[in-house]
PDB file of C-alpha atoms and ligand atoms in Angstrom:
ATOM      1  CA  MET A 196      -0.295  -0.384  -0.091  1.00 90.00           C
ATOM      2  CA  GLY A 197       1.019   3.406  -0.792  1.00 93.00           C
ATOM      3  CA  LYS A 198       0.009   6.497   0.915  1.00 97.00           C
ATOM      4  CA  VAL A 199      -2.680   6.588  -1.405  1.00 97.00           C
ATOM      5  CA  LEU A 200      -2.708   4.139  -4.368  1.00 98.00           C
ATOM      6  CA  THR A 201      -3.308   0.754  -3.366  1.00 98.00           C
ATOM      7  CA  GLN A 202      -0.302  -2.267  -4.671  1.00 98.00           C
ATOM      8  CA  GLN A 203      -2.595  -3.346  -7.086  1.00 98.00           C
ATOM      9  CA  GLN A 204      -3.325   0.281  -8.612  1.00 98.00           C
ATOM     10  CA  ILE A 205       0.569   1.432  -8.347  1.00 98.00           C
ATOM     11  CA  LYS A 206       1.006  -2.097 -10.128  1.00 98.00           C
ATOM     12  CA  ARG A 207      -1.485  -1.542 -12.880  1.00 98.00           C
ATOM     13  CA  TYR A 208      -0.205   1.840 -13.217  1.00 98.00           C
ATOM     14  CA  HIS A 209       3.667   0.502 -14.304  1.00 98.00           C
ATOM     15  CA  ALA A 210       1.544  -2.399 -16.378  1.00 98.00           C
ATOM     16  CA  GLU A 211      -0.926  -0.001 -18.492  1.00 98.00           C
ATOM     17  CA  GLY A 212       0.328   3.250 -18.136  1.00 98.00           C
ATOM     18  CA  PHE A 213      -2.589   4.859 -16.553  1.00 98.00           C
ATOM     19  CA  ILE A 214      -4.538   4.513 -13.284  1.00 98.00           C
ATOM     20  CA  ALA A 215      -8.562   5.939 -13.138  1.00 98.00           C
ATOM     21  CA  PRO A 216     -11.229   6.369 -11.129  1.00 98.00           C
ATOM     22  CA  ILE A 217      -9.210   7.349  -7.728  1.00 98.00           C
ATOM     23  CA  ASP A 218     -11.058  10.155  -5.253  1.00 98.00           C
ATOM     24  CA  VAL A 219      -9.825  13.001  -4.590  1.00 98.00           C
ATOM     25  CA  MET A 220     -12.958  15.452  -2.770  1.00 98.00           C
ATOM     26  CA  ALA A 221     -16.308  14.540  -3.092  1.00 98.00           C
ATOM     27  CA  GLU A 222     -18.303  16.080  -5.757  1.00 98.00           C
ATOM     28  CA  GLU A 223     -19.237  19.454  -3.707  1.00 98.00           C
ATOM     29  CA  GLU A 224     -15.784  20.522  -3.068  1.00 98.00           C
ATOM     30  CA  ALA A 225     -15.557  20.186  -6.455  1.00 98.00           C
ATOM     31  CA  ALA A 226     -18.346  22.069  -7.641  1.00 98.00           C
ATOM     32  CA  HIS A 227     -16.936  24.241  -5.120  1.00 98.00           C
ATOM     33  CA  TYR A 228     -13.649  24.527  -7.474  1.00 98.00           C
ATOM     34  CA  LEU A 229     -15.703  24.939 -10.873  1.00 98.00           C
ATOM     35  CA  ALA A 230     -17.767  28.245  -9.646  1.00 98.00           C
ATOM     36  CA  ARG A 231     -14.372  29.358  -8.859  1.00 97.00           C
ATOM     37  CA  PHE A 232     -12.937  28.910 -11.904  1.00 96.00           C
ATOM     38  CA  GLU A 233     -15.610  30.221 -13.489  1.00 97.00           C
ATOM     39  CA  GLN A 234     -15.952  33.875 -11.208  1.00 96.00           C
ATOM     40  CA  ALA A 235     -12.844  34.110 -12.444  1.00 95.00           C
ATOM     41  CA  GLU A 236     -13.197  33.256 -16.371  1.00 95.00           C
ATOM     42  CA  ALA A 237     -16.280  35.985 -16.170  1.00 96.00           C
ATOM     43  CA  ALA A 238     -14.134  38.295 -14.053  1.00 94.00           C
ATOM     44  CA  TYR A 239     -11.210  38.052 -16.018  1.00 92.00           C
ATOM     45  CA  PRO A 240     -11.815  37.428 -19.977  1.00 92.00           C
ATOM     46  CA  ALA A 241      -8.518  38.561 -21.037  1.00 88.00           C
ATOM     47  CA  GLU A 242      -6.157  36.189 -18.347  1.00 87.00           C
ATOM     48  CA  LEU A 243      -8.229  33.101 -19.125  1.00 90.00           C
ATOM     49  CA  HIS A 244     -10.297  32.411 -22.193  1.00 91.00           C
ATOM     50  CA  ALA A 245     -10.674  29.069 -24.667  1.00 90.00           C
ATOM     51  CA  GLU A 246      -7.160  30.146 -26.086  1.00 89.00           C
ATOM     52  CA  ASN A 247      -5.464  30.911 -22.806  1.00 92.00           C
ATOM     53  CA  ARG A 248      -5.738  28.026 -20.439  1.00 95.00           C
ATOM     54  CA  ASN A 249      -2.498  26.786 -19.640  1.00 96.00           C
ATOM     55  CA  ASN A 250      -0.242  27.016 -15.944  1.00 97.00           C
ATOM     56  CA  LEU A 251      -3.699  28.788 -14.717  1.00 97.00           C
ATOM     57  CA  HIS A 252      -1.769  27.103 -11.101  1.00 98.00           C
ATOM     58  CA  LEU A 253       1.124  29.991 -10.938  1.00 98.00           C
ATOM     59  CA  SER A 254      -1.817  33.113 -11.083  1.00 96.00           C
ATOM     60  CA  LEU A 255      -5.059  31.899  -9.556  1.00 96.00           C
ATOM     61  CA  SER A 256      -5.390  30.202  -5.831  1.00 96.00           C
ATOM     62  CA  CYS A 257      -8.530  27.778  -7.118  1.00 97.00           C
ATOM     63  CA  PHE A 258      -5.663  26.077  -8.896  1.00 98.00           C
ATOM     64  CA  ASP A 259      -2.437  26.397  -6.760  1.00 98.00           C
ATOM     65  CA  GLU A 260      -5.063  24.745  -4.327  1.00 98.00           C
ATOM     66  CA  LEU A 261      -5.538  21.679  -6.564  1.00 98.00           C
ATOM     67  CA  ALA A 262      -1.848  21.651  -7.645  1.00 98.00           C
ATOM     68  CA  HIS A 263      -0.930  21.261  -4.029  1.00 98.00           C
ATOM     69  CA  HIS A 264      -3.779  18.917  -3.150  1.00 98.00           C
ATOM     70  CA  PRO A 265      -2.473  16.482  -0.544  1.00 98.00           C
ATOM     71  CA  ILE A 266      -4.217  13.333  -2.039  1.00 98.00           C
ATOM     72  CA  ILE A 267      -2.888  14.220  -5.544  1.00 98.00           C
ATOM     73  CA  LEU A 268       0.434  15.055  -4.557  1.00 98.00           C
ATOM     74  CA  ASP A 269       0.074  11.138  -2.498  1.00 98.00           C
ATOM     75  CA  ALA A 270      -0.533   9.821  -4.934  1.00 98.00           C
ATOM     76  CA  VAL A 271       2.265  10.817  -7.315  1.00 98.00           C
ATOM     77  CA  GLU A 272       4.823  10.247  -4.562  1.00 98.00           C
ATOM     78  CA  ASP A 273       3.287   6.633  -4.917  1.00 98.00           C
ATOM     79  CA  LEU A 274       4.355   6.495  -8.506  1.00 98.00           C
ATOM     80  CA  LEU A 275       7.522   8.725  -8.652  1.00 98.00           C
ATOM     81  CA  GLY A 276       8.749   8.488  -5.280  1.00 98.00           C
ATOM     82  CA  PRO A 277       9.429  11.551  -2.642  1.00 98.00           C
ATOM     83  CA  HIS A 278      11.235  14.020  -4.875  1.00 98.00           C
ATOM     84  CA  PHE A 279       9.182  15.697  -7.714  1.00 98.00           C
ATOM     85  CA  SER A 280       8.072  19.357  -9.251  1.00 98.00           C
ATOM     86  CA  LEU A 281       5.799  20.253 -11.680  1.00 98.00           C
ATOM     87  CA  TRP A 282       6.727  21.232 -15.221  1.00 98.00           C
ATOM     88  CA  GLY A 283       2.896  22.834 -15.823  1.00 98.00           C
ATOM     89  CA  SER A 284      -1.085  22.382 -16.401  1.00 98.00           C
ATOM     90  CA  VAL A 285      -3.370  22.938 -18.958  1.00 97.00           C
ATOM     91  CA  LEU A 286      -7.225  23.142 -18.324  1.00 97.00           C
ATOM     92  CA  PHE A 287      -9.204  21.228 -20.806  1.00 97.00           C
ATOM     93  CA  ALA A 288     -13.011  22.866 -21.224  1.00 96.00           C
ATOM     94  CA  LYS A 289     -15.312  21.306 -24.070  1.00 97.00           C
ATOM     95  CA  GLU A 290     -18.375  23.309 -24.367  1.00 97.00           C
ATOM     96  CA  PRO A 291     -21.760  21.197 -24.635  1.00 98.00           C
ATOM     97  CA  GLN A 292     -22.761  20.110 -28.222  1.00 97.00           C
ATOM     98  CA  SER A 293     -18.955  21.263 -29.351  1.00 95.00           C
ATOM     99  CA  LYS A 294     -17.343  19.451 -32.129  1.00 96.00           C
ATOM    100  CA  HIS A 295     -13.762  19.829 -30.380  1.00 96.00           C
ATOM    101  CA  PHE A 296     -12.449  16.496 -29.992  1.00 97.00           C
ATOM    102  CA  VAL A 297      -7.904  15.763 -28.940  1.00 97.00           C
ATOM    103  CA  SER A 298      -6.714  13.131 -30.971  1.00 97.00           C
ATOM    104  CA  TRP A 299      -4.276  10.040 -30.550  1.00 98.00           C
ATOM    105  CA  HIS A 300      -1.128  11.164 -28.775  1.00 97.00           C
ATOM    106  CA  GLN A 301       1.802  10.936 -26.371  1.00 98.00           C
ATOM    107  CA  ASP A 302       2.197  13.959 -24.561  1.00 97.00           C
ATOM    108  CA  SER A 303       6.264  13.036 -24.221  1.00 97.00           C
ATOM    109  CA  THR A 304       6.429  13.707 -27.620  1.00 96.00           C
ATOM    110  CA  TYR A 305       6.450  17.999 -27.853  1.00 94.00           C
ATOM    111  CA  ALA A 306       7.396  18.929 -24.415  1.00 96.00           C
ATOM    112  CA  GLY A 307      10.753  18.374 -24.578  1.00 97.00           C
ATOM    113  CA  VAL A 308      10.789  17.134 -21.055  1.00 97.00           C
ATOM    114  CA  GLU A 309      12.855  14.045 -20.411  1.00 97.00           C
ATOM    115  CA  PRO A 310      13.590  11.277 -19.726  1.00 97.00           C
ATOM    116  CA  HIS A 311      10.060  10.158 -20.269  1.00 96.00           C
ATOM    117  CA  ASP A 312       8.806   8.338 -16.735  1.00 95.00           C
ATOM    118  CA  TYR A 313       6.295  10.982 -15.876  1.00 98.00           C
ATOM    119  CA  LEU A 314       3.146  11.690 -15.306  1.00 98.00           C
ATOM    120  CA  THR A 315       0.029  13.567 -15.605  1.00 98.00           C
ATOM    121  CA  PRO A 316      -3.326  13.422 -12.834  1.00 98.00           C
ATOM    122  CA  TRP A 317      -6.730  14.836 -14.881  1.00 98.00           C
ATOM    123  CA  ILE A 318      -8.914  15.959 -12.204  1.00 98.00           C
ATOM    124  CA  ALA A 319     -12.498  16.086 -13.142  1.00 98.00           C
ATOM    125  CA  LEU A 320     -14.452  19.148 -12.277  1.00 98.00           C
ATOM    126  CA  THR A 321     -17.814  18.077 -14.266  1.00 98.00           C
ATOM    127  CA  PRO A 322     -18.784  14.631 -15.193  1.00 98.00           C
ATOM    128  CA  SER A 323     -16.226  13.040 -17.221  1.00 98.00           C
ATOM    129  CA  THR A 324     -18.451  10.660 -19.942  1.00 98.00           C
ATOM    130  CA  ARG A 325     -19.036   8.650 -23.492  1.00 98.00           C
ATOM    131  CA  GLN A 326     -21.274  11.120 -23.819  1.00 98.00           C
ATOM    132  CA  SER A 327     -19.553  14.526 -22.566  1.00 98.00           C
ATOM    133  CA  GLY A 328     -16.232  13.326 -24.457  1.00 98.00           C
ATOM    134  CA  CYS A 329     -13.653  11.787 -21.638  1.00 98.00           C
ATOM    135  CA  MET A 330     -10.428  10.731 -22.347  1.00 98.00           C
ATOM    136  CA  THR A 331      -9.782   7.111 -23.924  1.00 98.00           C
ATOM    137  CA  MET A 332      -5.991   5.586 -23.147  1.00 98.00           C
ATOM    138  CA  LEU A 333      -4.413   2.540 -24.978  1.00 98.00           C
ATOM    139  CA  PRO A 334      -3.355   0.364 -22.287  1.00 98.00           C
ATOM    140  CA  GLY A 335       0.465  -0.570 -22.257  1.00 98.00           C
ATOM    141  CA  THR A 336       1.518   1.791 -25.146  1.00 98.00           C
ATOM    142  CA  HIS A 337       3.749   3.951 -22.291  1.00 98.00           C
ATOM    143  CA  ARG A 338       6.228   0.973 -23.288  1.00 96.00           C
ATOM    144  CA  ASP A 339       6.950   1.366 -26.617  1.00 91.00           C
ATOM    145  CA  GLY A 340       8.410   4.423 -27.337  1.00 94.00           C
ATOM    146  CA  ILE A 341       7.159   7.208 -29.335  1.00 96.00           C
ATOM    147  CA  ARG A 342       5.413   6.943 -32.496  1.00 96.00           C
ATOM    148  CA  PRO A 343       5.273   8.951 -35.319  1.00 95.00           C
ATOM    149  CA  HIS A 344       2.677  11.472 -34.996  1.00 96.00           C
ATOM    150  CA  HIS A 345       1.374  14.086 -37.864  1.00 95.00           C
ATOM    151  CA  ASP A 346       0.435  17.585 -37.374  1.00 93.00           C
ATOM    152  CA  THR A 347      -3.345  18.271 -38.807  1.00 95.00           C
ATOM    153  CA  TYR A 348      -3.919  21.503 -37.537  1.00 94.00           C
ATOM    154  CA  GLY A 349      -7.639  20.380 -37.524  1.00 93.00           C
ATOM    155  CA  ALA A 350      -9.680  23.362 -37.033  1.00 92.00           C
ATOM    156  CA  ASP A 351     -11.682  21.487 -33.855  1.00 94.00           C
ATOM    157  CA  ASN A 352      -8.862  19.764 -32.421  1.00 95.00           C
ATOM    158  CA  ILE A 353      -7.627  21.600 -29.298  1.00 92.00           C
ATOM    159  CA  LEU A 354      -4.001  19.923 -29.422  1.00 92.00           C
ATOM    160  CA  THR A 355      -1.543  22.358 -30.301  1.00 90.00           C
ATOM    161  CA  ARG A 356      -0.263  21.149 -33.356  1.00 93.00           C
ATOM    162  CA  GLY A 357      -3.461  18.978 -33.770  1.00 93.00           C
ATOM    163  CA  GLN A 358      -0.988  16.011 -33.770  1.00 93.00           C
ATOM    164  CA  ASN A 359      -2.298  12.460 -34.369  1.00 94.00           C
ATOM    165  CA  ILE A 360      -0.820   9.056 -34.317  1.00 97.00           C
ATOM    166  CA  SER A 361      -2.749   7.612 -37.138  1.00 93.00           C
ATOM    167  CA  ASP A 362      -2.382   3.592 -37.914  1.00 90.00           C
ATOM    168  CA  ILE A 363      -3.022   2.245 -34.769  1.00 93.00           C
ATOM    169  CA  ASP A 364      -5.098  -0.410 -33.337  1.00 95.00           C
ATOM    170  CA  THR A 365      -7.611   1.140 -31.033  1.00 96.00           C
ATOM    171  CA  ARG A 366     -10.191  -1.481 -29.999  1.00 97.00           C
ATOM    172  CA  ASN A 367      -9.000  -2.085 -26.665  1.00 97.00           C
ATOM    173  CA  GLY A 368      -8.899   1.688 -25.591  1.00 98.00           C
ATOM    174  CA  VAL A 369     -10.565   1.969 -22.431  1.00 98.00           C
ATOM    175  CA  ASP A 370     -12.822   5.414 -21.779  1.00 98.00           C
ATOM    176  CA  LEU A 371     -12.068   6.885 -18.322  1.00 98.00           C
ATOM    177  CA  ILE A 372     -15.179   7.521 -16.949  1.00 98.00           C
ATOM    178  CA  LEU A 373     -14.525  10.190 -14.126  1.00 98.00           C
ATOM    179  CA  ARG A 374     -17.263  11.939 -11.324  1.00 98.00           C
ATOM    180  CA  PRO A 375     -17.057  15.126 -10.554  1.00 98.00           C
ATOM    181  CA  GLY A 376     -13.561  15.196  -7.851  1.00 98.00           C
ATOM    182  CA  GLN A 377     -12.131  11.933  -9.007  1.00 98.00           C
ATOM    183  CA  MET A 378      -8.913  11.873 -11.199  1.00 98.00           C
ATOM    184  CA  SER A 379      -7.276   9.558 -13.502  1.00 98.00           C
ATOM    185  CA  ILE A 380      -3.364   9.217 -13.740  1.00 98.00           C
ATOM    186  CA  HIS A 381      -1.641   8.915 -17.197  1.00 98.00           C
ATOM    187  CA  HIS A 382       1.778   8.184 -18.112  1.00 98.00           C
ATOM    188  CA  ALA A 383       3.774  11.259 -20.470  1.00 98.00           C
ATOM    189  CA  ARG A 384       3.847   7.585 -23.344  1.00 98.00           C
ATOM    190  CA  THR A 385       0.679   6.613 -23.250  1.00 98.00           C
ATOM    191  CA  ILE A 386      -1.290   6.612 -26.319  1.00 98.00           C
ATOM    192  CA  HIS A 387      -4.556   8.667 -25.681  1.00 98.00           C
ATOM    193  CA  ALA A 388      -7.388  10.496 -27.123  1.00 98.00           C
ATOM    194  CA  SER A 389     -11.151  12.347 -26.380  1.00 98.00           C
ATOM    195  CA  GLN A 390     -13.672  12.520 -28.706  1.00 97.00           C
ATOM    196  CA  PRO A 391     -16.522  15.591 -29.009  1.00 98.00           C
ATOM    197  CA  ASN A 392     -18.829  16.459 -25.924  1.00 98.00           C
ATOM    198  CA  HIS A 393     -22.290  15.857 -26.935  1.00 98.00           C
ATOM    199  CA  SER A 394     -23.846  16.715 -23.510  1.00 98.00           C
ATOM    200  CA  ALA A 395     -25.565  19.835 -22.550  1.00 98.00           C
ATOM    201  CA  TYR A 396     -22.754  20.293 -20.050  1.00 98.00           C
ATOM    202  CA  ARG A 397     -18.901  21.809 -20.357  1.00 98.00           C
ATOM    203  CA  ARG A 398     -16.349  18.981 -19.967  1.00 98.00           C
ATOM    204  CA  ILE A 399     -14.140  20.402 -17.856  1.00 98.00           C
ATOM    205  CA  GLY A 400     -10.335  18.639 -16.036  1.00 98.00           C
ATOM    206  CA  PHE A 401      -7.421  20.223 -15.258  1.00 98.00           C
ATOM    207  CA  ALA A 402      -5.010  18.210 -16.203  1.00 98.00           C
ATOM    208  CA  LEU A 403      -1.718  18.987 -14.024  1.00 98.00           C
ATOM    209  CA  GLN A 404       0.709  18.074 -17.207  1.00 97.00           C
ATOM    210  CA  SER A 405       3.010  16.894 -15.890  1.00 97.00           C
ATOM    211  CA  TYR A 406       4.484  16.047 -12.026  1.00 98.00           C
ATOM    212  CA  VAL A 407       8.093  15.286 -12.769  1.00 98.00           C
ATOM    213  CA  ALA A 408      10.609  13.412 -10.601  1.00 98.00           C
ATOM    214  CA  SER A 409      13.709  15.422  -9.445  1.00 98.00           C
ATOM    215  CA  GLY A 410      16.644  14.514 -11.780  1.00 97.00           C
ATOM    216  CA  GLY A 411      14.246  15.537 -15.181  1.00 97.00           C
ATOM    217  CA  ARG A 412      15.057  18.150 -17.553  1.00 95.00           C
ATOM    218  CA  GLN A 413      13.674  20.615 -20.050  1.00 96.00           C
ATOM    219  CA  VAL A 414      15.702  19.672 -23.320  1.00 96.00           C
ATOM    220  CA  ILE A 415      13.786  22.709 -25.878  1.00 97.00           C
ATOM    221  CA  GLY A 416      13.227  25.526 -23.895  1.00 97.00           C
ATOM    222  CA  ASP A 417      13.740  27.405 -20.320  1.00 97.00           C
ATOM    223  CA  ASN A 418      14.185  25.366 -17.585  1.00 96.00           C
ATOM    224  CA  TYR A 419      11.072  26.173 -15.485  1.00 97.00           C
ATOM    225  CA  TRP A 420       9.930  24.192 -12.704  1.00 98.00           C
ATOM    226  CA  LEU A 421       7.759  24.988  -9.493  1.00 98.00           C
ATOM    227  CA  PRO A 422       9.548  22.129  -6.563  1.00 98.00           C
ATOM    228  CA  MET A 423       6.243  19.887  -4.997  1.00 98.00           C
ATOM    229  CA  ARG A 424       8.197  17.795  -2.921  1.00 98.00           C
ATOM    230  CA  GLY A 425      11.510  16.637  -1.787  1.00 98.00           C
ATOM    231  CA  ASP A 426      14.777  17.646  -3.383  1.00 97.00           C
ATOM    232  CA  CYS A 427      14.153  18.607  -6.547  1.00 96.00           C
ATOM    233  CA  GLU A 428      16.660  19.106  -8.936  1.00 96.00           C
ATOM    234  CA  HIS A 429      16.539  19.497 -12.396  1.00 97.00           C
ATOM    235  CA  GLY A 430      19.949  21.226 -13.611  1.00 94.00           C
ATOM    236  CA  GLU A 431      20.209  25.051 -14.009  1.00 94.00           C
ATOM    237  CA  MET A 432      16.445  25.139 -13.320  1.00 96.00           C
ATOM    238  CA  ILE A 433      14.613  28.938 -12.515  1.00 96.00           C
ATOM    239  CA  GLU A 434      12.463  28.545  -9.655  1.00 97.00           C
ATOM    240  CA  LEU A 435       8.689  29.072  -9.623  1.00 98.00           C
ATOM    241  CA  GLN A 436       6.876  31.267  -6.889  1.00 97.00           C
ATOM    242  CA  ARG A 437       2.940  30.030  -5.532  1.00 97.00           C
ATOM    243  CA  PRO A 438       0.511  32.365  -6.417  1.00 97.00           C
ATOM    244  CA  ARG A 439      -0.443  34.302  -2.252  1.00 97.00           C
ATOM    245  CA  TYR A 440      -3.509  35.434  -3.957  1.00 96.00           C
ATOM    246  CA  ASP A 441      -5.739  35.587  -7.260  1.00 95.00           C
ATOM    247  CA  ARG A 442      -3.591  37.734 -10.130  1.00 94.00           C
ATOM    248  CA  GLU A 443      -0.348  38.922  -7.633  1.00 95.00           C
ATOM    249  CA  PRO A 444       0.612  41.006  -9.971  1.00 96.00           C
ATOM    250  CA  HIS A 445       4.497  39.183  -9.891  1.00 96.00           C
ATOM    251  CA  ALA A 446       2.461  35.724 -10.736  1.00 96.00           C
ATOM    252  CA  VAL A 447       0.815  37.055 -13.369  1.00 96.00           C
ATOM    253  CA  ALA A 448       3.718  38.336 -14.976  1.00 97.00           C
ATOM    254  CA  GLN A 449       5.664  34.618 -14.230  1.00 97.00           C
ATOM    255  CA  ARG A 450       2.580  33.342 -16.066  1.00 97.00           C
ATOM    256  CA  GLN A 451       2.858  35.327 -19.170  1.00 97.00           C
ATOM    257  CA  LYS A 452       6.475  33.954 -19.336  1.00 97.00           C
ATOM    258  CA  VAL A 453       6.198  30.530 -18.537  1.00 98.00           C
ATOM    259  CA  ASN A 454       3.247  30.346 -21.227  1.00 97.00           C
ATOM    260  CA  GLU A 455       5.767  31.976 -24.046  1.00 96.00           C
ATOM    261  CA  ASN A 456       8.281  29.584 -23.411  1.00 97.00           C
ATOM    262  CA  PHE A 457       5.365  26.487 -23.042  1.00 95.00           C
ATOM    263  CA  SER A 458       4.363  28.300 -26.317  1.00 95.00           C
ATOM    264  CA  ARG A 459       8.193  28.050 -27.943  1.00 95.00           C
ATOM    265  CA  ILE A 460       8.659  24.601 -26.747  1.00 95.00           C
ATOM    266  CA  LEU A 461       5.152  22.727 -28.007  1.00 93.00           C
ATOM    267  CA  TYR A 462       5.972  24.464 -31.784  1.00 93.00           C
ATOM    268  CA  HIS A 463       9.146  23.751 -31.543  1.00 94.00           C
ATOM    269  CA  GLY A 464      10.031  23.164 -36.041  1.00 89.00           C
ATOM    270  CA  ALA A 465       6.308  23.028 -36.378  1.00 90.00           C
ATOM    271  CA  LYS A 466       5.041  24.401 -39.263  1.00 88.00           C
ATOM    272  CA  GLN A 467       2.287  26.716 -37.848  1.00 89.00           C
ATOM    273  CA  VAL A 468       1.863  28.609 -34.846  1.00 90.00           C
ATOM    274  CA  ARG A 469      -2.011  28.406 -33.248  1.00 86.00           C
ATOM    275  CA  SER A 470      -2.783  31.399 -30.873  1.00 83.00           C
ATOM    276  CA  TYR A 471      -3.113  28.440 -27.822  1.00 83.00           C
TER     277      TYR A 471
HETATM  278  O1  AKG B 222      -9.291  16.900 -21.585  1.00 76.07           O
HETATM  279  C1  AKG B 222      -8.747  15.886 -22.856  1.00 76.07           C
HETATM  280  O2  AKG B 222      -9.950  15.497 -23.256  1.00 76.07           O
HETATM  281  C2  AKG B 222      -7.583  15.606 -23.018  1.00 76.07           C
HETATM  282  C3  AKG B 222      -6.477  15.537 -22.006  1.00 76.07           C
HETATM  283  C4  AKG B 222      -5.259  15.379 -22.242  1.00 76.07           C
HETATM  284  O3  AKG B 222      -5.075  14.505 -23.470  1.00 76.07           O
HETATM  285  C5  AKG B 222      -4.036  15.115 -21.148  1.00 76.07           C
HETATM  286  O4  AKG B 222      -4.302  15.884 -20.398  1.00 76.07           O
HETATM  287  O5  AKG B 222      -3.309  14.742 -21.694  1.00 76.07           O
END
């Protein structure tokens, strides 16, 4: 038994490259986080809109609290050990009845973080179901290295480049059904995707993308890290600070720099650069 995960969950993560569902908080508490996000979205539309949802944990306290949630961190510690940092985060919101989808991909393809044995907890703030476009994982694919990705820049594809892995057998894909307040955890090389949201509500998940064990490096862009637990060493790193309150000026400026770096990394070598 780990701090949060059972021995069986730990074994399954290593064998299959993901685990779900994991209870983090009650639905009511998740609804409270959702309300705080939607209030911020209404109050600060320039800083928080469909094309500006990266690294919100660096400027808004509700996302900073989620990034430091003890159950999430204990589960991460069960898988990565006691020393780890956070590289970034992405809020994935698919509007009701929208065509937006996420194509088959492996997170570590363009992130520039090495080695690839890091992970992403994805916490549901609204129900994540087949109808609302939950994530689907292909078990065991984290063991096979990086597959060729083709950049499509598809209009409804919410990945930066619309990157897609074709020629894969998706028949044994596992749908990750989560109630608000539950999370999944996936390995950086696990192939995954998600379909459009056919429900009447927003499908919202906060991806802590990703927690990386001490020793991990950013090899494309600037080496920003938010240390989370233990002794974190990432080479010549630039250490990030937590926001002390919503939109603390220093924190907003910090998020801006990190987002610019994020974009340079994710579009490194790309033929086209989109606005998210
Ligand atoms: O939220 C989604 O539908 C996709 C999220 C994703 O691809 C990820 O967290 O790595």
